[in-house]
PDB file of N, CA and C in Angstrom:
ATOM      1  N   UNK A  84     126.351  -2.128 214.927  1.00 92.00           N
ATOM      2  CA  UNK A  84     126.304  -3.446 215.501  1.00 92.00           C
ATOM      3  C   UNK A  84     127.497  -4.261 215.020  1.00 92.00           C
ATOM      4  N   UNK A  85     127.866  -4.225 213.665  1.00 93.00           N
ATOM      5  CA  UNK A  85     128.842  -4.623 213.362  1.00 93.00           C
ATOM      6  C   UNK A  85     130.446  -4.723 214.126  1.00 93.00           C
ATOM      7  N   UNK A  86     130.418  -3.472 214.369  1.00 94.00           N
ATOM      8  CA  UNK A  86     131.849  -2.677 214.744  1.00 94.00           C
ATOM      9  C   UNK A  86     131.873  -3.436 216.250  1.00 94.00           C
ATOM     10  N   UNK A  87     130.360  -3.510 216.953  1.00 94.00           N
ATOM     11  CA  UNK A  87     130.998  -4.164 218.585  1.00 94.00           C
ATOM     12  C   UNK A  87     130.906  -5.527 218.081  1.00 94.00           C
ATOM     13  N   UNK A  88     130.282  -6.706 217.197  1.00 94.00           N
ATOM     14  CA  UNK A  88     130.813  -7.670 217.176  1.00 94.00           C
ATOM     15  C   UNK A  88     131.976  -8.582 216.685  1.00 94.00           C
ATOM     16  N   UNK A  89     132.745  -7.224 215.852  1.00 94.00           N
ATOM     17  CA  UNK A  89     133.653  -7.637 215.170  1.00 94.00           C
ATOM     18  C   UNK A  89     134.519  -7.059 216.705  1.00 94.00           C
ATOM     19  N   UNK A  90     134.580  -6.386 217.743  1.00 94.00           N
ATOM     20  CA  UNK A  90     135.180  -5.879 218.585  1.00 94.00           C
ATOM     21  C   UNK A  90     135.072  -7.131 219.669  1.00 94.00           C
ATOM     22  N   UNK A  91     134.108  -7.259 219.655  1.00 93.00           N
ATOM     23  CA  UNK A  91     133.997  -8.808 220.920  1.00 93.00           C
ATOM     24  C   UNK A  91     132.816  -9.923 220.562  1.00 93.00           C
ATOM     25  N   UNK A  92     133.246 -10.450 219.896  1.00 93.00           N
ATOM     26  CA  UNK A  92     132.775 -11.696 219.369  1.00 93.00           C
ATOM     27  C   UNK A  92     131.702 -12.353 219.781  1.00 93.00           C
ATOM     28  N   UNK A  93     132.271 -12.493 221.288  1.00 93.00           N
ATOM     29  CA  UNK A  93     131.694 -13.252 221.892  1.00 93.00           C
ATOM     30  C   UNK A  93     130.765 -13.086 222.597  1.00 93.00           C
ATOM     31  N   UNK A  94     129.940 -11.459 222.093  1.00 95.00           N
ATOM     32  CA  UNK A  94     128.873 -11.503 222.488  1.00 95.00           C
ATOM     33  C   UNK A  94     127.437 -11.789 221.749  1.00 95.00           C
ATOM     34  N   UNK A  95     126.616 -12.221 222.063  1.00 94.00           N
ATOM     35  CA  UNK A  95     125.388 -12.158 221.422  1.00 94.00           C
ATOM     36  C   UNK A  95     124.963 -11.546 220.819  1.00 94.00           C
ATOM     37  N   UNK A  96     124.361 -11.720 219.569  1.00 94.00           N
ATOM     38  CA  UNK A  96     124.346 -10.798 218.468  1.00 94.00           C
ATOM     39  C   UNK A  96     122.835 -10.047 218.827  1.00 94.00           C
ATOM     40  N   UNK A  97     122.261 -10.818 220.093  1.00 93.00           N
ATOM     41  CA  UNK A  97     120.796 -10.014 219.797  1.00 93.00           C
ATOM     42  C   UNK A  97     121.201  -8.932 220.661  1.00 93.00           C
ATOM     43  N   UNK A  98     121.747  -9.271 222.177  1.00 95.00           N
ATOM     44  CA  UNK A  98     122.337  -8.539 222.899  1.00 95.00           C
ATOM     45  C   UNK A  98     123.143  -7.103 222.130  1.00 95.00           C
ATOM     46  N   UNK A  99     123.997  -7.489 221.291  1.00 95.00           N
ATOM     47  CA  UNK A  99     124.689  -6.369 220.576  1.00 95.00           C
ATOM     48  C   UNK A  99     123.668  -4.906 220.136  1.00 95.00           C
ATOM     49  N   UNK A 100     122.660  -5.949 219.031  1.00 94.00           N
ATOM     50  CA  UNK A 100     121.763  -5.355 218.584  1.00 94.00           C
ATOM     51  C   UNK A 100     120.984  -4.463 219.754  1.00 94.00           C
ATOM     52  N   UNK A 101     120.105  -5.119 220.796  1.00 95.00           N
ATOM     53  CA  UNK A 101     119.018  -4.606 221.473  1.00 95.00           C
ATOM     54  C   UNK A 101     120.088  -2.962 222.475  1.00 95.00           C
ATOM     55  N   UNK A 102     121.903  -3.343 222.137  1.00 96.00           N
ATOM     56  CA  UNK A 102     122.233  -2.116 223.236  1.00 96.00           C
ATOM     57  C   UNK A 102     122.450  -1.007 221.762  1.00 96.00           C
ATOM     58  N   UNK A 103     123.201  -1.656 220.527  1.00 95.00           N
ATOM     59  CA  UNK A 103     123.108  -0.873 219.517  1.00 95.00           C
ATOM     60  C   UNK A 103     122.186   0.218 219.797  1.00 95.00           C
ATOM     61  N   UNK A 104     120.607  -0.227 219.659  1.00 95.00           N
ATOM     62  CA  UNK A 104     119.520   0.342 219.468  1.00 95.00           C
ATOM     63  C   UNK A 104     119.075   1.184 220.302  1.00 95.00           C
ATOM     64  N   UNK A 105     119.043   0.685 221.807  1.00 94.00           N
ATOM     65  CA  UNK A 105     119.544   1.383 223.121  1.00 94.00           C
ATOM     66  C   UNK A 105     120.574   2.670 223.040  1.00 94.00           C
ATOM     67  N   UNK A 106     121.930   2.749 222.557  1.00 94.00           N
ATOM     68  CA  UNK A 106     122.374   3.488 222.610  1.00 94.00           C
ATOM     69  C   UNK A 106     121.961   4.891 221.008  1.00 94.00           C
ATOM     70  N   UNK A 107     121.242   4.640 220.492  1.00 93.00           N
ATOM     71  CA  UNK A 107     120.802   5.442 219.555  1.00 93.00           C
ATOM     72  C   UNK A 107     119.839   6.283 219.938  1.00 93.00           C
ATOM     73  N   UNK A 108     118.984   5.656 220.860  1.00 91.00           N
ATOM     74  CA  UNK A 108     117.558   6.168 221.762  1.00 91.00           C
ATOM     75  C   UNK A 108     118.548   7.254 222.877  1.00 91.00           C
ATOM     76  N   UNK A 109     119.478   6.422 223.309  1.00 90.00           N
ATOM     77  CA  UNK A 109     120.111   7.927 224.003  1.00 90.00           C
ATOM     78  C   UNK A 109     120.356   9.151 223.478  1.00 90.00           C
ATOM     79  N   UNK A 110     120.986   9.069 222.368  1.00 90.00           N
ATOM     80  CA  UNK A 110     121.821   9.861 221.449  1.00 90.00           C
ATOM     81  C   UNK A 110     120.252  10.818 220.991  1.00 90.00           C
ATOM     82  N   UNK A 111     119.077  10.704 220.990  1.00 89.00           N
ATOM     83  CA  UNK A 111     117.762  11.096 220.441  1.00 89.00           C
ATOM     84  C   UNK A 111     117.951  12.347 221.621  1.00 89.00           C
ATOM     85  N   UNK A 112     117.925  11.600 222.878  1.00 85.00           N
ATOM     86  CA  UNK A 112     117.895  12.539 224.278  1.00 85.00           C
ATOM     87  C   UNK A 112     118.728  14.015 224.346  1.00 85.00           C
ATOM     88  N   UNK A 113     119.961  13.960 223.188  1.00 78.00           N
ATOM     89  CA  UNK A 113     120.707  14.874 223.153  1.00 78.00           C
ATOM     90  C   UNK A 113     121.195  15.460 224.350  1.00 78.00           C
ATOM     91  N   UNK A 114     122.202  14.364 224.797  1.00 70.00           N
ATOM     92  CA  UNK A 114     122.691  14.329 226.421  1.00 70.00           C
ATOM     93  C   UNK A 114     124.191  15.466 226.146  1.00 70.00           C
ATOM     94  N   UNK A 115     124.548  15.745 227.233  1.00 79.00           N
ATOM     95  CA  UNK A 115     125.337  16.555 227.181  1.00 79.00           C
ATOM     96  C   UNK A 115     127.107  15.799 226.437  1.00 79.00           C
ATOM     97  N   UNK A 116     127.158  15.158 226.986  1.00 80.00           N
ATOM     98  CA  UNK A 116     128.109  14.039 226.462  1.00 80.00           C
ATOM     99  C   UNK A 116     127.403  12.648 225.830  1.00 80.00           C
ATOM    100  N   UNK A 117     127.608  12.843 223.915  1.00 81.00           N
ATOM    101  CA  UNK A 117     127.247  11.344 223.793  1.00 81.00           C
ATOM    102  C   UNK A 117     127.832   9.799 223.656  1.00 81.00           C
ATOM    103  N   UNK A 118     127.242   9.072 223.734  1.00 86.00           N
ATOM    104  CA  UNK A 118     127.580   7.861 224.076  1.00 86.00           C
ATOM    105  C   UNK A 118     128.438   7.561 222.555  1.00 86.00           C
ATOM    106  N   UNK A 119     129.463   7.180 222.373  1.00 91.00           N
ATOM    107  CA  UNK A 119     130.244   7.022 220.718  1.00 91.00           C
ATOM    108  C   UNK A 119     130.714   5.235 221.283  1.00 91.00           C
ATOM    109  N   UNK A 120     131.249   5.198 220.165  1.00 94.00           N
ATOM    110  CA  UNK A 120     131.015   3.245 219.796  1.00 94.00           C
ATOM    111  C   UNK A 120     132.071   2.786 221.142  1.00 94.00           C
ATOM    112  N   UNK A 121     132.874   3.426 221.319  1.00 94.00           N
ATOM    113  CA  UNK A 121     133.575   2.942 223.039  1.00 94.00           C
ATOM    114  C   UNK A 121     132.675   2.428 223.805  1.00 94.00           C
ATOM    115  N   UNK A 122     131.662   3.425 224.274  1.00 94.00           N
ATOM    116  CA  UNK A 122     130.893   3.349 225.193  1.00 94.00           C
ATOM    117  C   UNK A 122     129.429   2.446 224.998  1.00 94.00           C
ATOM    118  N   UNK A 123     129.635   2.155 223.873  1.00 95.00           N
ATOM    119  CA  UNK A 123     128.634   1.123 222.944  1.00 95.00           C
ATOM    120  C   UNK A 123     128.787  -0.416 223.552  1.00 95.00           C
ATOM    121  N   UNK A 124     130.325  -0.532 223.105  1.00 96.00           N
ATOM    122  CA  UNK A 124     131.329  -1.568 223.439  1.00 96.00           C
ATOM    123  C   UNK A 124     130.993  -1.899 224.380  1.00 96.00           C
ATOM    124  N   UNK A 125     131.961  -0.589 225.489  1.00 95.00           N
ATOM    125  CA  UNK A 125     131.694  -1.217 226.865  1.00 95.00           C
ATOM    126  C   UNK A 125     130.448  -1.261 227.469  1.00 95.00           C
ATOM    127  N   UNK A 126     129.020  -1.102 227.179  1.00 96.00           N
ATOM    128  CA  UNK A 126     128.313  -1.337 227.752  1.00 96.00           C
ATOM    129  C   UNK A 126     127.440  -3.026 227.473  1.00 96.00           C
ATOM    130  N   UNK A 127     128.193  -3.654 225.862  1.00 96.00           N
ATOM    131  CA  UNK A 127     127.588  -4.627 225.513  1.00 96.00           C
ATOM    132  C   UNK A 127     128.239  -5.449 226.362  1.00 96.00           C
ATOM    133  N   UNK A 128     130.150  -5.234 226.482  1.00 95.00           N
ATOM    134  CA  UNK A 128     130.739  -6.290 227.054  1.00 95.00           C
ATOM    135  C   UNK A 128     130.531  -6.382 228.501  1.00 95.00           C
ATOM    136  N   UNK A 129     130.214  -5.293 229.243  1.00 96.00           N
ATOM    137  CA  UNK A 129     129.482  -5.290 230.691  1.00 96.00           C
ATOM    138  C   UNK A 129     128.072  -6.128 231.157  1.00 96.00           C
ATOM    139  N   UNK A 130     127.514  -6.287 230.206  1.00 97.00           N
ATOM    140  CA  UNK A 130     126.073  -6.772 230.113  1.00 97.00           C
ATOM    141  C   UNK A 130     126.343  -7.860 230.073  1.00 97.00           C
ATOM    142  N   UNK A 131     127.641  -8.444 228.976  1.00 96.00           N
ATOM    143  CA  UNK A 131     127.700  -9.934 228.534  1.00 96.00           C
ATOM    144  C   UNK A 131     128.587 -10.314 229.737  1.00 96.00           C
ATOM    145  N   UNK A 132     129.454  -9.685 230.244  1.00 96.00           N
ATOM    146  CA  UNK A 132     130.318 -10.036 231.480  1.00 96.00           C
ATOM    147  C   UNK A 132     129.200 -10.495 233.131  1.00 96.00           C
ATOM    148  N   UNK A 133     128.443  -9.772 233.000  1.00 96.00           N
ATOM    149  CA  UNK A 133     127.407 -10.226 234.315  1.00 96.00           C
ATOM    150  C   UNK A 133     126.758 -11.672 233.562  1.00 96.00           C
ATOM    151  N   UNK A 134     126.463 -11.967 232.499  1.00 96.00           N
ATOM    152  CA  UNK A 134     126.142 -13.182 232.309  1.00 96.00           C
ATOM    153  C   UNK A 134     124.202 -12.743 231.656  1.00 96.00           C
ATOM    154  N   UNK A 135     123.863 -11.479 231.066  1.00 95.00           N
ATOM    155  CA  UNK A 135     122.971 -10.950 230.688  1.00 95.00           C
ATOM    156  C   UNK A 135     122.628 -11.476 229.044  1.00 95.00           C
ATOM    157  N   UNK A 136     121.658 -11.973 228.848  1.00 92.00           N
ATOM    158  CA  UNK A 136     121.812 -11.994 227.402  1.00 92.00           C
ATOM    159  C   UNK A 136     120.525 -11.137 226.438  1.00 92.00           C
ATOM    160  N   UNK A 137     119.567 -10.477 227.421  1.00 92.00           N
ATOM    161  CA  UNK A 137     118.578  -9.047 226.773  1.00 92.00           C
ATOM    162  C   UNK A 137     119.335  -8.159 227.560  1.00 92.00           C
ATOM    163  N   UNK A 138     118.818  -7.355 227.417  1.00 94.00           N
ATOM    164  CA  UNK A 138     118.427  -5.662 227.609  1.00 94.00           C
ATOM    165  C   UNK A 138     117.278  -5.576 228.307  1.00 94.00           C
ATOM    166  N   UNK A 139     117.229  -4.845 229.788  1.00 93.00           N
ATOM    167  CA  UNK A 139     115.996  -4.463 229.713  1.00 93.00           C
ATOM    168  C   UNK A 139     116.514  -3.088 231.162  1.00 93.00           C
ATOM    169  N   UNK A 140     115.268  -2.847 231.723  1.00 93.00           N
ATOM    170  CA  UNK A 140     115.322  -1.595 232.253  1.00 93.00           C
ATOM    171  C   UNK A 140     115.989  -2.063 233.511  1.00 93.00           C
ATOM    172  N   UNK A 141     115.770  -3.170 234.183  1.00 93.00           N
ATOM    173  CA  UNK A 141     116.661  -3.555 235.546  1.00 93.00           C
ATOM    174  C   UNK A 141     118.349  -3.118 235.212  1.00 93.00           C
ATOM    175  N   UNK A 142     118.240  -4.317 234.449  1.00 95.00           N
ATOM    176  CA  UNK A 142     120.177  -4.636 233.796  1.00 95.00           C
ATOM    177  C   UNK A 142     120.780  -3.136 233.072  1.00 95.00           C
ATOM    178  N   UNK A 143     119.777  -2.511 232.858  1.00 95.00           N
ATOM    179  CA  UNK A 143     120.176  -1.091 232.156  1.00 95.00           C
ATOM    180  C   UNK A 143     120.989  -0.047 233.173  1.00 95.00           C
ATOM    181  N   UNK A 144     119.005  -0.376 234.329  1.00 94.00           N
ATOM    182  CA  UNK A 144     120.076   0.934 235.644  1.00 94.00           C
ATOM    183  C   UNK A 144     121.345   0.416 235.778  1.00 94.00           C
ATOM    184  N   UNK A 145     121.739  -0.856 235.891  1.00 95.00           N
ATOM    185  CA  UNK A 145     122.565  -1.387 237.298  1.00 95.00           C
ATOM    186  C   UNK A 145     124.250  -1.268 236.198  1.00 95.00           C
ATOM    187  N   UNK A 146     124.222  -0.340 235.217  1.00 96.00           N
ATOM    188  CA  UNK A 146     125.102  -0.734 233.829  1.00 96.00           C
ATOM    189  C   UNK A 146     125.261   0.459 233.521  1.00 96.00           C
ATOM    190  N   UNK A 147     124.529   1.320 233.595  1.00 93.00           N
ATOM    191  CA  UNK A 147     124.680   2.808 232.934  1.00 93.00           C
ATOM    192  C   UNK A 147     126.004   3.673 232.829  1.00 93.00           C
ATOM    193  N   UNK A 148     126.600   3.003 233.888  1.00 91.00           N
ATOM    194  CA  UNK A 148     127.915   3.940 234.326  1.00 91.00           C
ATOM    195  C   UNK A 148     128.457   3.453 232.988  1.00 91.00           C
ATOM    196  N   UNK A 149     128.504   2.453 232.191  1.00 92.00           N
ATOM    197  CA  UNK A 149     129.433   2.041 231.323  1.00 92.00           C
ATOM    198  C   UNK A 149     129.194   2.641 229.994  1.00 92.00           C
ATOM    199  N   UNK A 150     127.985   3.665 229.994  1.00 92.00           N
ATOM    200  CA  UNK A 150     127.813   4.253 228.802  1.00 92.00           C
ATOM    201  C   UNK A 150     127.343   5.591 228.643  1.00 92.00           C
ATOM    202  N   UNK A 151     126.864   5.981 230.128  1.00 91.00           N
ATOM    203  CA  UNK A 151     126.511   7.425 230.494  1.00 91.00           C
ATOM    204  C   UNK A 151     127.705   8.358 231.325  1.00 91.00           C
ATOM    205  N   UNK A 152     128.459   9.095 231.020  1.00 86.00           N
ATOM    206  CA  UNK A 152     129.336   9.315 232.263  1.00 86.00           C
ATOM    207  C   UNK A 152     129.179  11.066 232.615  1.00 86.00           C
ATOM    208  N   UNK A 153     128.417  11.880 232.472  1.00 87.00           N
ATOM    209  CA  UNK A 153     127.694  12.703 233.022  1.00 87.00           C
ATOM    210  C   UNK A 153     126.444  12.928 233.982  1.00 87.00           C
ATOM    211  N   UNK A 154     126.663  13.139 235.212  1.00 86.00           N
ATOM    212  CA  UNK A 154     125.600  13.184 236.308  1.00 86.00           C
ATOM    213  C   UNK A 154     124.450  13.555 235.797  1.00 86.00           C
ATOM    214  N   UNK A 155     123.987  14.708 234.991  1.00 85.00           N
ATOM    215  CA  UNK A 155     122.796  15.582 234.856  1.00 85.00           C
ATOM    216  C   UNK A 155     122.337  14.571 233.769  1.00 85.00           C
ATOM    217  N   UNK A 156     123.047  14.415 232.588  1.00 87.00           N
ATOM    218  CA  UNK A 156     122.732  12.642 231.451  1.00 87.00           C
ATOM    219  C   UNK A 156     122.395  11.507 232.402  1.00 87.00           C
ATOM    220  N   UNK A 157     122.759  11.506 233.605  1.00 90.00           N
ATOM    221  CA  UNK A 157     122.282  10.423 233.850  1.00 90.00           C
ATOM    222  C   UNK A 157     121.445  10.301 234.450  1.00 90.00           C
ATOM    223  N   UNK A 158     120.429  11.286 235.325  1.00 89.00           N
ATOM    224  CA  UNK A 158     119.266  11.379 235.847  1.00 89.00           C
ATOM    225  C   UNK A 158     118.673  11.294 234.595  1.00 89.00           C
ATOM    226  N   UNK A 159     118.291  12.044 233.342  1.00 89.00           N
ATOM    227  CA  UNK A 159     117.682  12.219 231.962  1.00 89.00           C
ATOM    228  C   UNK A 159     117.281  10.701 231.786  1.00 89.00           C
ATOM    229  N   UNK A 160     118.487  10.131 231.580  1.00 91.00           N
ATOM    230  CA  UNK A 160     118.666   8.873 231.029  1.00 91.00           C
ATOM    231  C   UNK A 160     117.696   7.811 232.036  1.00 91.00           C
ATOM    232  N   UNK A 161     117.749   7.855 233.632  1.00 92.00           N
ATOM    233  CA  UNK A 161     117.045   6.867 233.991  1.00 92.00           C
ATOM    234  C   UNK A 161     115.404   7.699 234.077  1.00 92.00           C
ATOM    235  N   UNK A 162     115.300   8.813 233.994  1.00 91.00           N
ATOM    236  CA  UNK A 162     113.774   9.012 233.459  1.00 91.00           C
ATOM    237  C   UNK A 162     113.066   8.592 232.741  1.00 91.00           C
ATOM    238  N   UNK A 163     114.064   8.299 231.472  1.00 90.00           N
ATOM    239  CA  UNK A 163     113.419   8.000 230.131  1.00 90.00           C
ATOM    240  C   UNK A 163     113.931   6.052 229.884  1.00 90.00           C
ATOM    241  N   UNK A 164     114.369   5.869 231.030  1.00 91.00           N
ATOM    242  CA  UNK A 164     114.982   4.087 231.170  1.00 91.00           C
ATOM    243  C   UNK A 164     114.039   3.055 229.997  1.00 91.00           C
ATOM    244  N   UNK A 165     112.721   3.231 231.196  1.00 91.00           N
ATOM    245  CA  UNK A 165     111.926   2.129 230.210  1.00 91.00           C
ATOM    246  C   UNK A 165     111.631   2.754 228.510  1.00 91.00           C
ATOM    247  N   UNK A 166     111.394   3.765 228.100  1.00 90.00           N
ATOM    248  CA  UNK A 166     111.474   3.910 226.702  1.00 90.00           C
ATOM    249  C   UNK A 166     112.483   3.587 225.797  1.00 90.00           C
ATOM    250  N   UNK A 167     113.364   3.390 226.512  1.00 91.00           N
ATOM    251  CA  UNK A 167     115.535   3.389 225.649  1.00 91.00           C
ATOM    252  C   UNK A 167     115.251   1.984 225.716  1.00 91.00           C
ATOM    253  N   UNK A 168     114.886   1.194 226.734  1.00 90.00           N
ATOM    254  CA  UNK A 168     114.701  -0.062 226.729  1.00 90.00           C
ATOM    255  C   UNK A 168     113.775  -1.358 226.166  1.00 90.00           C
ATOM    256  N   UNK A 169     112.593  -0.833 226.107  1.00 85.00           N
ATOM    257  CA  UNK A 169     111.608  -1.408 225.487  1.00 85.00           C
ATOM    258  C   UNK A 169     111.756  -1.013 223.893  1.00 85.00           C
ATOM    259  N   UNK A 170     112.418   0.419 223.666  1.00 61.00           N
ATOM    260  CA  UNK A 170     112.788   0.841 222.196  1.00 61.00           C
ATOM    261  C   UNK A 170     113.842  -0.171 221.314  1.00 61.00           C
ATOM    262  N   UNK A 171     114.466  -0.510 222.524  1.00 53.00           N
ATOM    263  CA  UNK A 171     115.362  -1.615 222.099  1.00 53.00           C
ATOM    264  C   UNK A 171     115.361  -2.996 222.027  1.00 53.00           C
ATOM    265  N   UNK A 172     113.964  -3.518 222.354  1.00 46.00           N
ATOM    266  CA  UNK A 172     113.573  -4.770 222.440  1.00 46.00           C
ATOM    267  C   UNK A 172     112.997  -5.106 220.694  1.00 46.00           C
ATOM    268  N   UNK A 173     112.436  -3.688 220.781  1.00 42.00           N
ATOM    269  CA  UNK A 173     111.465  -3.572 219.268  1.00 42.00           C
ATOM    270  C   UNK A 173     112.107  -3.830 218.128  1.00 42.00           C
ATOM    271  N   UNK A 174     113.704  -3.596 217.980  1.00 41.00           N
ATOM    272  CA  UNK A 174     114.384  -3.138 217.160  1.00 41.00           C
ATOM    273  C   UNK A 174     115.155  -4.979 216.748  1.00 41.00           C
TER     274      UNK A 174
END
C-alpha cells in the first residue's frame, strides 16, 4: 500500500488499501500471469481517474483490464469477482 501511495498520492488511502487487498486475493487464485505492483498502481490510479473512491464488484469488472491481462485469468478472475471484492472491503 505504501509503494502505490508514495507512487500517486493522490489517491485515497482507503481506495489504495481495499485494491492492495484486492490484488493479493488475486495472486491466492494463482493466475497464469500475476498481477506485480505496476498493475497494482494502475489499477488504483484507474479507479481514482473514473472518480471511484471503494472497490467493489461493479467498478472491479468495468477495470480489470488494468490489472488482469490474460484471457483464461480473466474469466477465473470475474468468477471469483464478488469474493476479491468483498475480501477487500474486510481488509
Amino acid at each position: 500500500m505504501e509503494i502505490v501511495l508514495i507512487r500517486e498520492p493522490g489517491i485515497p488511502a482507503v481506495l489504495a488499501r481495499k485494491v492492495v487487498s484486492a490484488v493479493q486475493r488475486l495472486r491466492e487464485l494463482e493466475p497464469g500471469q500475476t498481477a506485480g505492483v505496476a498493475e497494482t498502481i494502475d489499477w488504483a490510479r484507474t479507479l481514482d481517474f473514473l472518480g471511484e473512491t471503494d472497490l467493489d464488484a461493479s467498478n472491479a469488472l468495468d477495470t480489470l483490464g488494468a490489472v488482469v491481462k490474460d484471457r483464461d485469468d480473466l474469466d477465473v478472475v470475474r468468477d471469483n469477482l464478488q469474493e476479491i471484492t468483498s475480501g477487500a472491503r474486510d481488509s
